[in-house]
PDB file of C-alpha atoms in Angstrom:
ATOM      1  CA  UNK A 257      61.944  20.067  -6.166  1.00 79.00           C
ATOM      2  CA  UNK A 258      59.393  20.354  -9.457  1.00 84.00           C
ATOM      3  CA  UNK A 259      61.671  21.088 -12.579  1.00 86.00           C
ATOM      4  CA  UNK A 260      62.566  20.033 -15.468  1.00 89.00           C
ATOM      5  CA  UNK A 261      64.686  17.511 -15.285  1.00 89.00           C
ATOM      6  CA  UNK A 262      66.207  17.712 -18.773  1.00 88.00           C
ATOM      7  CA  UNK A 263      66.756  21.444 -17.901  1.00 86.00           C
ATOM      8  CA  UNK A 264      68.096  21.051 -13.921  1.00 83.00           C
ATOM      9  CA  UNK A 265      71.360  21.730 -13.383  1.00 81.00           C
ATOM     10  CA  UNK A 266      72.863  19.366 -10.995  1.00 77.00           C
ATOM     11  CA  UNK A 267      74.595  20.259  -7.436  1.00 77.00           C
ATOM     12  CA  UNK A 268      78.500  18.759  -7.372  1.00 80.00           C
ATOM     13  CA  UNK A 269      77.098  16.111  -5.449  1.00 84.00           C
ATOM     14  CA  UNK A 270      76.559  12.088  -5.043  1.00 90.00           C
ATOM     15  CA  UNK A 271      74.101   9.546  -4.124  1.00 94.00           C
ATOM     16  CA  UNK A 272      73.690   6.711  -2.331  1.00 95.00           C
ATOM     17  CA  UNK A 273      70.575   5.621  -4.041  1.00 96.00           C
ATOM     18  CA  UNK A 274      68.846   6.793  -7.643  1.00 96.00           C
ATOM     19  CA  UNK A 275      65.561   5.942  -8.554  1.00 97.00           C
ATOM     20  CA  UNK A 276      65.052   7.039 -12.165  1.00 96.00           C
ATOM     21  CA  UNK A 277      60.838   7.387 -12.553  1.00 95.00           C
ATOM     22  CA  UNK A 278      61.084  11.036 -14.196  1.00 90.00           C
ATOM     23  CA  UNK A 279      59.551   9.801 -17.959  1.00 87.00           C
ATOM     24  CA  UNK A 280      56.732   9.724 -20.123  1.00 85.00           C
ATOM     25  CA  UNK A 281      54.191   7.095 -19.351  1.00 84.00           C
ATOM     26  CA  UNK A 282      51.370   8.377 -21.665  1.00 87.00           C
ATOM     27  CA  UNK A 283      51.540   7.885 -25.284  1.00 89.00           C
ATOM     28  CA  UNK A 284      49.811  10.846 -26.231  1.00 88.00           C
ATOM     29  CA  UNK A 285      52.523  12.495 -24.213  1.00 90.00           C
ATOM     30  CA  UNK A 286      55.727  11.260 -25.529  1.00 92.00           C
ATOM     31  CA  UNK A 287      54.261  11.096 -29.084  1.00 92.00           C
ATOM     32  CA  UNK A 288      54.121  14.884 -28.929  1.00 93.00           C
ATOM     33  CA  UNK A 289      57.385  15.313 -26.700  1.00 93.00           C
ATOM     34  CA  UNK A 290      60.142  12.609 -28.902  1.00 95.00           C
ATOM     35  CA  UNK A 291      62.924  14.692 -28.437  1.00 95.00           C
ATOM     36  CA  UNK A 292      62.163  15.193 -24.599  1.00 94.00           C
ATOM     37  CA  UNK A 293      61.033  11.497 -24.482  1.00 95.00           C
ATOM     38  CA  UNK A 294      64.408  10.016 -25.840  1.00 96.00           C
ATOM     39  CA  UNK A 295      67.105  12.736 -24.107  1.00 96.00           C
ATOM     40  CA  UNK A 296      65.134  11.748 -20.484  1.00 96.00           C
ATOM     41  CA  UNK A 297      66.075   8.298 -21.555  1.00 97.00           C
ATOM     42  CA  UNK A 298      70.057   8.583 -22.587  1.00 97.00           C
ATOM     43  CA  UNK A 299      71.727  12.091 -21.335  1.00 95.00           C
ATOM     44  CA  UNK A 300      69.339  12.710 -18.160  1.00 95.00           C
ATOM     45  CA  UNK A 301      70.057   9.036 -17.255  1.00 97.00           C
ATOM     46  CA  UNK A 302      74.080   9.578 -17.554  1.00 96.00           C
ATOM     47  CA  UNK A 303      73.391  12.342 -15.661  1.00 94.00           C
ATOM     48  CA  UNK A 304      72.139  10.530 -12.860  1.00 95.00           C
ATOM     49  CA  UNK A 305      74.188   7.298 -13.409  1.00 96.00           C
ATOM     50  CA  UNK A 306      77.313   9.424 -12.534  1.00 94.00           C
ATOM     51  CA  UNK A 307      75.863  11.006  -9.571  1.00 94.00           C
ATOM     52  CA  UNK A 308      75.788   7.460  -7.961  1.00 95.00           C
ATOM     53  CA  UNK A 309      77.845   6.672  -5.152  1.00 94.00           C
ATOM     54  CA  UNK A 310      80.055   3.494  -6.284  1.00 89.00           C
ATOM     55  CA  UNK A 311      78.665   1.606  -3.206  1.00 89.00           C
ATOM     56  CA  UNK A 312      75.303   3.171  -3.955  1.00 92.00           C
ATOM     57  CA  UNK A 313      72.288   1.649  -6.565  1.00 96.00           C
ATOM     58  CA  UNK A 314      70.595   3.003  -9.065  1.00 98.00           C
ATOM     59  CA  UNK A 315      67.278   1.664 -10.600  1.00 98.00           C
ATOM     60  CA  UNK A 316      65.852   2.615 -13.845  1.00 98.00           C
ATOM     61  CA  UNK A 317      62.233   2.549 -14.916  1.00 98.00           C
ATOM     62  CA  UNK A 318      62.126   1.002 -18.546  1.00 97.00           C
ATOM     63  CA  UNK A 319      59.189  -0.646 -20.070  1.00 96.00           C
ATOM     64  CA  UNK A 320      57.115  -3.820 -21.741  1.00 96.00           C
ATOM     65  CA  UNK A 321      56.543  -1.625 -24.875  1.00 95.00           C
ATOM     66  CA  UNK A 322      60.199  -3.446 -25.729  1.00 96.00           C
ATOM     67  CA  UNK A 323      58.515  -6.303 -26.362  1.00 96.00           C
ATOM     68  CA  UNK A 324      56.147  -4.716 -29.049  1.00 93.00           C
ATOM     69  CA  UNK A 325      55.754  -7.250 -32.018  1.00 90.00           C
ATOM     70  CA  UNK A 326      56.030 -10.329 -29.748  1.00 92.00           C
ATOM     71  CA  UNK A 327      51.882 -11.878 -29.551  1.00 89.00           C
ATOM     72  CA  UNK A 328      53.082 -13.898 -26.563  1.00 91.00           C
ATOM     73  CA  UNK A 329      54.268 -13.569 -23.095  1.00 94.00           C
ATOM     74  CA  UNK A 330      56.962 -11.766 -22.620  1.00 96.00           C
ATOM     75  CA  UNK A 331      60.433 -13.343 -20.718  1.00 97.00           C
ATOM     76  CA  UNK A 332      63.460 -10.791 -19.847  1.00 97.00           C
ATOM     77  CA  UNK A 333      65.646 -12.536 -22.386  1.00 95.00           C
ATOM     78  CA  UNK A 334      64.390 -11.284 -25.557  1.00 93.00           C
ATOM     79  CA  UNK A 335      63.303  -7.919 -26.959  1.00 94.00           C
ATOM     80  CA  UNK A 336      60.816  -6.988 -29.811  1.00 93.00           C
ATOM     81  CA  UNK A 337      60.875  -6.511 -33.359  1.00 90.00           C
ATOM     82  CA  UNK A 338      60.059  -2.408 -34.037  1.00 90.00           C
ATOM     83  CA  UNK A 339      61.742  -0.709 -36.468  1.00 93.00           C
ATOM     84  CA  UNK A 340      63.414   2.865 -35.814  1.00 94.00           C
ATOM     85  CA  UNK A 341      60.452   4.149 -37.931  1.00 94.00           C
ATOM     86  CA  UNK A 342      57.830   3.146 -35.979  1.00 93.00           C
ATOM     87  CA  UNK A 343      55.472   5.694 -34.692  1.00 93.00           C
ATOM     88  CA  UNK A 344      56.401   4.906 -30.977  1.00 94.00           C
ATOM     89  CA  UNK A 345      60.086   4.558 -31.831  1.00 95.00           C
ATOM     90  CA  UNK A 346      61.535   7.963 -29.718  1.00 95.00           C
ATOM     91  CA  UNK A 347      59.692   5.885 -26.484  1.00 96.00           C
ATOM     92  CA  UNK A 348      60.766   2.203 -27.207  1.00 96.00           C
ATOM     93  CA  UNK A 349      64.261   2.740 -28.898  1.00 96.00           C
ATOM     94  CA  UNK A 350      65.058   5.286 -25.956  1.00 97.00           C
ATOM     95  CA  UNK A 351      64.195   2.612 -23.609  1.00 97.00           C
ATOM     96  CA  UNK A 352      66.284   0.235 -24.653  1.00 97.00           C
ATOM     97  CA  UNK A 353      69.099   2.778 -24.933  1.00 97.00           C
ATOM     98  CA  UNK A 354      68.426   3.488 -21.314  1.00 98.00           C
ATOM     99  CA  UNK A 355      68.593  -0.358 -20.280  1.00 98.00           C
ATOM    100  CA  UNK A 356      72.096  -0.567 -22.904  1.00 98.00           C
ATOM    101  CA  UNK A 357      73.553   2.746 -20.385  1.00 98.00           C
ATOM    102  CA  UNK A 358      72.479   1.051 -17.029  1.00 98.00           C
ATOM    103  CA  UNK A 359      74.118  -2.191 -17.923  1.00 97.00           C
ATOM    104  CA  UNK A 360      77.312  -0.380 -19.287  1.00 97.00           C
ATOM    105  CA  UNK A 361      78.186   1.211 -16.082  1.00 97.00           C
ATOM    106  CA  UNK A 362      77.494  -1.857 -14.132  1.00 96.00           C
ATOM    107  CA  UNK A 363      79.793  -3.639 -15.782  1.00 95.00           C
ATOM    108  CA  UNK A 364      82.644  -0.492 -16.464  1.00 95.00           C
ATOM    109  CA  UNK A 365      82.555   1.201 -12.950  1.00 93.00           C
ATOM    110  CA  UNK A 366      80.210  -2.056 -10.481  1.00 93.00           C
ATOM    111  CA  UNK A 367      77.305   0.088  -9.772  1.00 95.00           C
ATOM    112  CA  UNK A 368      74.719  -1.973  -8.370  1.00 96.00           C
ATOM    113  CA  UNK A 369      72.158  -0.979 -11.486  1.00 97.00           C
ATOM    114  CA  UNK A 370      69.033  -2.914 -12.386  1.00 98.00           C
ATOM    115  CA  UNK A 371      66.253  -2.451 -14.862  1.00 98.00           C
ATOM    116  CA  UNK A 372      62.980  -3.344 -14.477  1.00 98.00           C
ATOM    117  CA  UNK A 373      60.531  -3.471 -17.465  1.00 98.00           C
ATOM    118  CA  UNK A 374      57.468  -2.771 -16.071  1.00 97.00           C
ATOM    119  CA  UNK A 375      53.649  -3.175 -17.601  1.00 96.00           C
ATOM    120  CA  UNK A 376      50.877  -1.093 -16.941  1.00 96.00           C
ATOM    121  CA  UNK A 377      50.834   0.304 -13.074  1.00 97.00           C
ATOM    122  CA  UNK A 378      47.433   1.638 -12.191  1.00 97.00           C
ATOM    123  CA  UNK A 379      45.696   2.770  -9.145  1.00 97.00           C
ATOM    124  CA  UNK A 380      45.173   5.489  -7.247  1.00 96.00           C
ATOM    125  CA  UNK A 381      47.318   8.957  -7.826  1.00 93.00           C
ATOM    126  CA  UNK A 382      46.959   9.958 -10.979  1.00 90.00           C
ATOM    127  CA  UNK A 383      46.675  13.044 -12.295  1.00 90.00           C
ATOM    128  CA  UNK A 384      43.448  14.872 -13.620  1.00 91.00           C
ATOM    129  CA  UNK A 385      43.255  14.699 -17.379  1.00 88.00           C
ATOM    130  CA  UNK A 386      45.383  11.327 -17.856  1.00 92.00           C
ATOM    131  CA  UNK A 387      44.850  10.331 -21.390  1.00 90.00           C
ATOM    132  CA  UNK A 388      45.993   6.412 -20.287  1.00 93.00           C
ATOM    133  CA  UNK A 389      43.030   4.067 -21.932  1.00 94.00           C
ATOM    134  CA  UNK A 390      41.997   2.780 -18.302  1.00 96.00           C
ATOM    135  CA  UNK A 391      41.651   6.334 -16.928  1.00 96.00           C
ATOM    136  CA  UNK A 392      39.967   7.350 -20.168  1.00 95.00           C
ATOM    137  CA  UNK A 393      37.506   4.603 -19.449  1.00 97.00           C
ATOM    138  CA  UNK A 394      36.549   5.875 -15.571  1.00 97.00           C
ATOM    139  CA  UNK A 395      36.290   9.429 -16.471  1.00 96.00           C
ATOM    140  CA  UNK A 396      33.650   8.751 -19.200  1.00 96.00           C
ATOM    141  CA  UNK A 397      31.832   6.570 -17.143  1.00 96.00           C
ATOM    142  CA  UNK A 398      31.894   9.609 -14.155  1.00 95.00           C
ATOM    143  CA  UNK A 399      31.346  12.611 -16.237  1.00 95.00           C
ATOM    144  CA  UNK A 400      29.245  11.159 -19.360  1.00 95.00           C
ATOM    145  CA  UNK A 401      27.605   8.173 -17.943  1.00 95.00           C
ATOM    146  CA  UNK A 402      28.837   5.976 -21.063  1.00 96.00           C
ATOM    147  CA  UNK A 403      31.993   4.582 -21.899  1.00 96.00           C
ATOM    148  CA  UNK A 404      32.441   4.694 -25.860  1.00 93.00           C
ATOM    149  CA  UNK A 405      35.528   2.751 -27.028  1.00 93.00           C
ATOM    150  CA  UNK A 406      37.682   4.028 -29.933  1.00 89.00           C
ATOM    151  CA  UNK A 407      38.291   0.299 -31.331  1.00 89.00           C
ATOM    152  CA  UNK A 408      36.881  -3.193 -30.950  1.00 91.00           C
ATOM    153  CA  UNK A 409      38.916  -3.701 -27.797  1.00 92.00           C
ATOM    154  CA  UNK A 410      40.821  -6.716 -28.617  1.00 92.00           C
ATOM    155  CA  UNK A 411      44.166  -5.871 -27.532  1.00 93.00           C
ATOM    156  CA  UNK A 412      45.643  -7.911 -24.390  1.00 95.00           C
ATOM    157  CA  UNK A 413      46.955  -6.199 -21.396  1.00 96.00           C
ATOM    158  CA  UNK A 414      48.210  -7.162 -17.703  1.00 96.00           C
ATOM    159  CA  UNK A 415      47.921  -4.979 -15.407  1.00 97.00           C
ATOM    160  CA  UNK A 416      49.247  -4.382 -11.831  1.00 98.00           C
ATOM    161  CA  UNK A 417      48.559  -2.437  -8.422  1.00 98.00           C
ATOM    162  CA  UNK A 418      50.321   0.385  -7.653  1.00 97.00           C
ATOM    163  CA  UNK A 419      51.127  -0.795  -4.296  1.00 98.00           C
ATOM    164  CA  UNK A 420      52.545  -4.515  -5.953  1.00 98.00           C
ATOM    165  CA  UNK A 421      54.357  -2.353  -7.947  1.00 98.00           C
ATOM    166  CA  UNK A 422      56.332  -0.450  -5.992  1.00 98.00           C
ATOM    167  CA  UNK A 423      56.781  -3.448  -3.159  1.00 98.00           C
ATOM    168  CA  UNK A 424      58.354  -4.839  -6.225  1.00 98.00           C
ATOM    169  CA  UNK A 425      60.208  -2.011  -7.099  1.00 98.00           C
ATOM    170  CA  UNK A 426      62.011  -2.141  -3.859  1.00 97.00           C
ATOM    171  CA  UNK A 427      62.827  -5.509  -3.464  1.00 98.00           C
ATOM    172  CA  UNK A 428      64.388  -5.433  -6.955  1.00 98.00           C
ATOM    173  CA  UNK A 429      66.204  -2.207  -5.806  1.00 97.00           C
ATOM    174  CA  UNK A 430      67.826  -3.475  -2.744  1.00 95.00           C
ATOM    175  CA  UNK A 431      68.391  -6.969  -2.621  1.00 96.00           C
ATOM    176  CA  UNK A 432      67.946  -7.832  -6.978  1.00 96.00           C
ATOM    177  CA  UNK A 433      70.910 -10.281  -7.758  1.00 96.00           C
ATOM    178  CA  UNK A 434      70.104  -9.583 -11.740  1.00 96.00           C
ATOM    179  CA  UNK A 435      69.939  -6.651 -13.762  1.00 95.00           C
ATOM    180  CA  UNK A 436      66.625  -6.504 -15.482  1.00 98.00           C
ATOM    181  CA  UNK A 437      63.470  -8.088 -14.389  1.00 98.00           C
ATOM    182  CA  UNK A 438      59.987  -7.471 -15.655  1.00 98.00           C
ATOM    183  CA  UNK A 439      57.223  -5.998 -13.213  1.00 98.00           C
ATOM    184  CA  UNK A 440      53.761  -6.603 -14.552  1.00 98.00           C
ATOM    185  CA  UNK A 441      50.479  -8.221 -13.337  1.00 97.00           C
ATOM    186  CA  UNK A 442      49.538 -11.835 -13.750  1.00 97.00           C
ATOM    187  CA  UNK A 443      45.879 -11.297 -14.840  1.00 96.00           C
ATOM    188  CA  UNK A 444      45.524 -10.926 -18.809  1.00 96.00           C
ATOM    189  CA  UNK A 445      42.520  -8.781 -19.954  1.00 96.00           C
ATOM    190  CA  UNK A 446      41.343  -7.712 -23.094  1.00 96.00           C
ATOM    191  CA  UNK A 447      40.557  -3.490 -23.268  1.00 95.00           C
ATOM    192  CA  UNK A 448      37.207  -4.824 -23.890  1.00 95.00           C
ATOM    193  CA  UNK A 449      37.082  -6.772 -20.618  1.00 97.00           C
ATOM    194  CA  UNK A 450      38.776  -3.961 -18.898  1.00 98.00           C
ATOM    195  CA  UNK A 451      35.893  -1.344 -20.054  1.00 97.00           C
ATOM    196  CA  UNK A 452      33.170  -4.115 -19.152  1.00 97.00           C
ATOM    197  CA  UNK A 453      34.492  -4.462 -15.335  1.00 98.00           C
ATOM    198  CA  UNK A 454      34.785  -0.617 -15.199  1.00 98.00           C
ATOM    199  CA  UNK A 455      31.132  -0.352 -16.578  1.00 97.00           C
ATOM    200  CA  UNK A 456      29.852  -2.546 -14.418  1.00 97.00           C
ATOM    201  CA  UNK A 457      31.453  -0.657 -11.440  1.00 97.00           C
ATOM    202  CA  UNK A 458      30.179   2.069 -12.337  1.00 97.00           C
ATOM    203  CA  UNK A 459      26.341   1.125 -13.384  1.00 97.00           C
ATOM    204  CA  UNK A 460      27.241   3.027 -17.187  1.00 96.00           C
ATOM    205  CA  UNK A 461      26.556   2.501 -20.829  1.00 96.00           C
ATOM    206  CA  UNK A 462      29.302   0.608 -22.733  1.00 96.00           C
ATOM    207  CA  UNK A 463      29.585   1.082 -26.313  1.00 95.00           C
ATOM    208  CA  UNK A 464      32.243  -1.582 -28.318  1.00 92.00           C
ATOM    209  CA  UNK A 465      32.314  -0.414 -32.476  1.00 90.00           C
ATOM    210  CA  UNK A 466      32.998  -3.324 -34.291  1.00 81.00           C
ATOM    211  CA  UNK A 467      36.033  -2.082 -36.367  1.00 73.00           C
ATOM    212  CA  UNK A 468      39.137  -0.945 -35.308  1.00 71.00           C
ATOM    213  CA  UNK A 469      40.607   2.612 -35.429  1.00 67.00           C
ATOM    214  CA  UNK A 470      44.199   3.749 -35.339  1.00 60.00           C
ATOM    215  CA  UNK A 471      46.097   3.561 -31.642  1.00 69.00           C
ATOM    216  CA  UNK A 472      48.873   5.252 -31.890  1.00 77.00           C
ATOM    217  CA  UNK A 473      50.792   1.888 -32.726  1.00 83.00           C
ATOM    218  CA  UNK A 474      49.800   0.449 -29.419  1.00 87.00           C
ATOM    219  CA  UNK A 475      50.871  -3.103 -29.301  1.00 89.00           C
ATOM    220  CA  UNK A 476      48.422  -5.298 -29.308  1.00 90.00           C
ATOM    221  CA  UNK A 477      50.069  -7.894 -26.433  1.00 92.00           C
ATOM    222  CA  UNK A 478      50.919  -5.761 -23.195  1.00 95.00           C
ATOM    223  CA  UNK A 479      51.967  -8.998 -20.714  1.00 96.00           C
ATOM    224  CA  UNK A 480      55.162  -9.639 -19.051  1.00 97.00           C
ATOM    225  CA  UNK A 481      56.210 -13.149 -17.146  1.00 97.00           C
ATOM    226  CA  UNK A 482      57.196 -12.250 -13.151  1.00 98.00           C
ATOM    227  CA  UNK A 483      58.701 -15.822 -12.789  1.00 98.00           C
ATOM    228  CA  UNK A 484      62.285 -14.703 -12.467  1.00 98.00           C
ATOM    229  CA  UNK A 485      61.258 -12.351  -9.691  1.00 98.00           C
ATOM    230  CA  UNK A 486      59.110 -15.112  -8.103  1.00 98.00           C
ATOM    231  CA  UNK A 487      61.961 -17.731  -8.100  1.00 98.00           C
ATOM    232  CA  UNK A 488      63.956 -14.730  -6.170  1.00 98.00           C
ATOM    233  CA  UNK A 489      62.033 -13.219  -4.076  1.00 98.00           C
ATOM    234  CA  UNK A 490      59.489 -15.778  -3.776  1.00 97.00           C
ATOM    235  CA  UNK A 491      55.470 -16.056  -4.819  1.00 97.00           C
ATOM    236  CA  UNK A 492      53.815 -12.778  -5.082  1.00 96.00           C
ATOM    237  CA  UNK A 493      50.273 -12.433  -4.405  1.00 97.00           C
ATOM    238  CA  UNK A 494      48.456  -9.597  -6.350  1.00 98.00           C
ATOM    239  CA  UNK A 495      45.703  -7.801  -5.772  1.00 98.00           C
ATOM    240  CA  UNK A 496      43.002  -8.632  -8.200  1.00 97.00           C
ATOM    241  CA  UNK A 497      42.475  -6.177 -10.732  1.00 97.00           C
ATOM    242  CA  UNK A 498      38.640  -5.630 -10.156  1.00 97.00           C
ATOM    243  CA  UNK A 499      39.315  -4.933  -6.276  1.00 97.00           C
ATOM    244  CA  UNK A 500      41.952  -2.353  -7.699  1.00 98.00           C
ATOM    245  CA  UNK A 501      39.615  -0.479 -10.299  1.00 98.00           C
ATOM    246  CA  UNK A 502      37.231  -0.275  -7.500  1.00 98.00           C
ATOM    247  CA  UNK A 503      39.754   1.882  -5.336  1.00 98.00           C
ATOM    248  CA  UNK A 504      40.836   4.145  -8.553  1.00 98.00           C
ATOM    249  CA  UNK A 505      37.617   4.760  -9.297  1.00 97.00           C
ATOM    250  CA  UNK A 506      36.874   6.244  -6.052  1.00 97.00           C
ATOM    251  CA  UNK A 507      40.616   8.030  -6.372  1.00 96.00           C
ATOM    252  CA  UNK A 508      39.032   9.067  -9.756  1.00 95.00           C
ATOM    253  CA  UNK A 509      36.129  10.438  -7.645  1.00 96.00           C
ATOM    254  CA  UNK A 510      37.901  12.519  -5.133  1.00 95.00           C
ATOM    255  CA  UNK A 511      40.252  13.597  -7.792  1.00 94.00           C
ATOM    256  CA  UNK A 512      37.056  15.152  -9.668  1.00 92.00           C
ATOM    257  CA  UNK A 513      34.904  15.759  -6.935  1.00 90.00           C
ATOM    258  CA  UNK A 514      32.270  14.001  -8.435  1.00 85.00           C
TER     259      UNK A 514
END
């Protein structure tokens, strides 16, 4: 069913399981959408939290922009320092707001709710026209030949697979014995380095300017710690992010038809 979820009306119904994905990833998206971006994130998810069977689970897809204003990595037990004013507050204050629901109605009516705080996915299956900096980065290099950054690149990022994401996802889902967990890669890159590796992949023109513009407030630390769900679950092994930019660039390819 394609609609929109802050507009469906839902059936008299319950379910056994609830995976809450239906958000704004892109910052140029829920920048423009803050209303949309913080009612998908507090009266959409009490929707869904009370169609959940009380034997049932429910997982909800928060975020590491939480952690903005922390310059280090990022553990499940603390939080950032944004104010309500800041220009990404309808994304990261709705967030949190989410997580504060989920954990309420684990703890009033024992659902079986967890949150997972996850950083940068990537891969293949993305739409056409995604305005995410990695994505930016490919389709420059496909349709201009040249990659031409907006800043100096200095901003830190770890990414993961699509597929380590979800496996994670799952697990977490099913057999999680906590109620948040971050889901993140274990690789940190610069945007610089990203652009490089995507250059190179590509055989394009990189351009870095030497100042730095304004973007959007993006923080400039995007890395979470997976060490709680490695002492659960036990060591993951992810696939290395220059393996993975080869496959979404030839996603990117099919997507364009290039």
């Amino acid at each position: 069913i394609k609609k929109d979820i802050t507009k469906l009306k839902f059936k008299n119904r319950s379910y056994d399981y609830v995976i809450h994905l239906s958000g704004y990833g892109q910052p140029l998206k829920f920048l423009d959408k803050p209303l949309e971006t913080f009612e998908l994130n507090t009266s959409v998810l009490k929707n869904l939290l009370e169609k959940t069977n009380k034997n049932g689970s429910f997982l909800y897809l928060s975020t590491s922009e939480v952690y903005s204003g922390i310059n280090q990595q990022n553990y499940e037990n603390k939080i950032g320092n944004t104010n309500t004013n800041h220009i990404r507050a309808c994304y990261i204050q709705s967030k949190l707001a989410g997580e504060t629901l989920v954990n309420i109605f684990k703890k009033k009516f024992k659902l079986n709710t967890k949150s997972v705080r996850l950083c940068l996915a990537y891969g293949p299956g993305n739409k056409k026209k995604d305005k995410r900096v990695l994505y930016q980065f490919i389709e420059k290099a496909l349709f201009k030949s040249k990659i031409d950054m907006l800043d100096s690149g200095l901003n830190k990022r770890s990414y993961i697979y699509v597929l380590d994401a979800v496996e994670m996802l799952i697990n977490i889902l099913f057999k999680g014995k906590d109620d948040i967990y971050n889901v993140g890669g274990k690789e940190i890159i610069t945007v610089k380095d990203l652009a490089k590796t995507i250059s190179k992949l590509t055989n394009t023109k990189l351009f870095i300017p030497k100042q730095k513009k304004n973007n959007m407030g993006a923080p400039n630390r995007s890395t979470v710690s997976i060490k709680k769900y490695e002492n659960e679950f036990g060591k993951k092994t992810l696939l290395p992010i220059k393996k993975g930019l080869k496959f979404t660039i030839d996603w990117q390819k099919e997507l364009y038809e290039v």
